[in-house]
Amino acid sequence: MRYVMKDESRHVAFGVLSLADHYRDMAPGELADREEFVIYACELMRNRLVGDQISSVMGWNRDEVKRVVLDSAPAQVFRRMLFARVVPNLRRLGLLTPRVREAFERLGILEFEHADPEAQDRALGLA
């Protein structure tokens, strides 16, 4: 697993380096499409594994179950590890626009804007 994570980390770093100029010169309409995708994808990642199917079948309040799951320690660790990588790389790409920042603030993930994915890699022995 360590080798897979190390390889994926290199792919992300290459992607950030190779796409930064492309996004900087993007037409406003194309940028709006990217913003929409970034917001949607991050909402999906943040809200995954919240027990929606189980809540419905069991007759539980979906919003309450979602809140409990999202506030749980394992979910917080998962989000921290995920968004400590995603958000700073979006910033490096120039995709942390005012619109995206507003959405990320609402999602509670803007706090990761200045996280250091490379330090996380070193701490995990991936760098």
Coordinates of C-alpha atoms in Angstrom, one line a residue:
M1 CA 0.0 0.0 0.0
R2 CA 2.9 2.4 0.8
Y3 CA 4.2 2.0 -2.8
V4 CA 0.7 2.8 -4.3
M5 CA 0.4 5.9 -2.1
K6 CA 3.9 7.0 -3.0
D7 CA 3.2 6.5 -6.7
E8 CA -0.2 8.4 -6.5
S9 CA 1.5 11.2 -4.6
R10 CA 4.0 11.6 -7.5
H11 CA 1.1 11.6 -10.0
V12 CA -0.7 14.4 -8.1
A13 CA 2.5 16.5 -7.9
F14 CA 3.0 16.1 -11.7
G15 CA -0.6 17.0 -12.3
V16 CA -0.3 20.1 -10.3
L17 CA 2.9 21.2 -12.0
S18 CA 1.6 20.5 -15.5
L19 CA -1.9 22.0 -15.1
A20 CA -1.1 25.2 -13.2
D21 CA -0.4 27.2 -16.4
H22 CA -3.4 25.8 -18.2
Y23 CA -5.8 26.9 -15.5
R24 CA -4.2 30.3 -15.2
D25 CA -5.0 31.0 -18.9
M26 CA -8.5 29.4 -18.9
A27 CA -11.5 31.3 -20.4
P28 CA -14.0 32.5 -17.8
G29 CA -16.7 30.0 -19.0
E30 CA -14.3 27.1 -18.7
L31 CA -13.2 28.2 -15.3
A32 CA -16.8 28.4 -14.1
D33 CA -17.2 24.7 -15.3
R34 CA -14.1 23.7 -13.3
E35 CA -15.4 25.6 -10.2
E36 CA -18.7 23.7 -10.5
F37 CA -17.0 20.4 -10.8
V38 CA -14.6 21.1 -7.9
I39 CA -17.4 22.1 -5.6
Y40 CA -19.6 19.1 -6.5
A41 CA -16.7 16.6 -6.2
C42 CA -15.7 18.0 -2.8
E43 CA -19.3 17.9 -1.6
L44 CA -19.5 14.3 -2.6
M45 CA -16.2 13.4 -0.9
R46 CA -17.1 15.2 2.3
N47 CA -20.5 13.6 2.5
R48 CA -19.6 10.1 1.6
L49 CA -20.1 7.2 4.0
V50 CA -22.7 9.0 6.1
G51 CA -25.2 6.1 6.4
D52 CA -27.9 7.5 4.1
Q53 CA -29.0 4.0 3.0
I54 CA -29.0 2.6 6.5
S55 CA -30.9 5.6 7.9
S56 CA -33.7 5.2 5.3
V57 CA -34.1 1.4 5.8
M58 CA -34.0 1.7 9.6
G59 CA -36.4 4.7 9.6
W60 CA -33.9 6.9 11.4
N61 CA -33.7 10.7 10.8
R62 CA -31.2 11.0 7.9
D63 CA -30.0 14.5 8.9
E64 CA -29.4 13.5 12.5
V65 CA -27.4 10.3 11.4
K66 CA -25.4 12.4 8.9
R67 CA -24.5 14.9 11.6
V68 CA -23.5 12.2 14.1
V69 CA -21.4 10.4 11.4
L70 CA -19.7 13.6 10.1
D71 CA -18.9 14.7 13.7
S72 CA -17.4 11.3 14.6
A73 CA -13.7 11.1 15.2
P74 CA -13.0 8.6 12.3
A75 CA -14.9 10.9 9.8
Q76 CA -12.9 13.9 11.0
V77 CA -9.6 12.1 10.6
F78 CA -10.7 10.9 7.1
R79 CA -11.6 14.4 6.0
R80 CA -8.5 15.9 7.5
M81 CA -6.3 13.5 5.6
L82 CA -8.3 13.9 2.4
F83 CA -8.8 17.6 2.3
A84 CA -5.3 18.5 3.6
R85 CA -4.2 17.2 0.2
V86 CA -7.1 18.3 -2.1
V87 CA -7.5 21.9 -0.9
P88 CA -3.9 23.1 -1.1
N89 CA -3.4 21.5 -4.5
L90 CA -6.5 23.3 -5.8
R91 CA -5.0 26.5 -4.4
R92 CA -1.8 25.8 -6.3
L93 CA -3.7 25.3 -9.5
G94 CA -5.5 28.6 -9.1
L95 CA -8.9 26.9 -8.6
L96 CA -9.5 28.2 -5.1
T97 CA -11.5 31.1 -6.5
P98 CA -13.9 33.2 -4.4
R99 CA -16.8 31.0 -5.5
V100 CA -14.9 27.8 -4.5
R101 CA -13.7 29.4 -1.3
E102 CA -17.3 30.3 -0.3
A103 CA -18.4 26.7 -0.9
F104 CA -15.4 25.3 1.0
E105 CA -16.2 27.6 3.9
R106 CA -19.7 26.3 3.9
L107 CA -18.4 22.7 3.8
G108 CA -15.9 23.4 6.6
I109 CA -12.9 22.4 4.5
L110 CA -11.4 25.8 3.7
E111 CA -9.3 25.5 6.8
F112 CA -7.0 23.1 4.8
E113 CA -6.0 25.8 2.3
H114 CA -2.5 26.1 3.7
A115 CA -1.9 22.5 4.7
D116 CA 1.3 21.0 3.5
P117 CA 0.7 17.7 1.5
E118 CA 4.5 17.2 1.2
A119 CA 4.9 17.3 5.0
Q120 CA 2.1 14.8 5.3
D121 CA 3.9 12.5 2.8
R122 CA 7.1 12.8 4.8
A123 CA 5.3 12.0 8.0
L124 CA 3.9 8.9 6.4
G125 CA 7.2 7.9 4.8
L126 CA 6.0 8.5 1.3
A127 CA 8.5 11.3 0.3

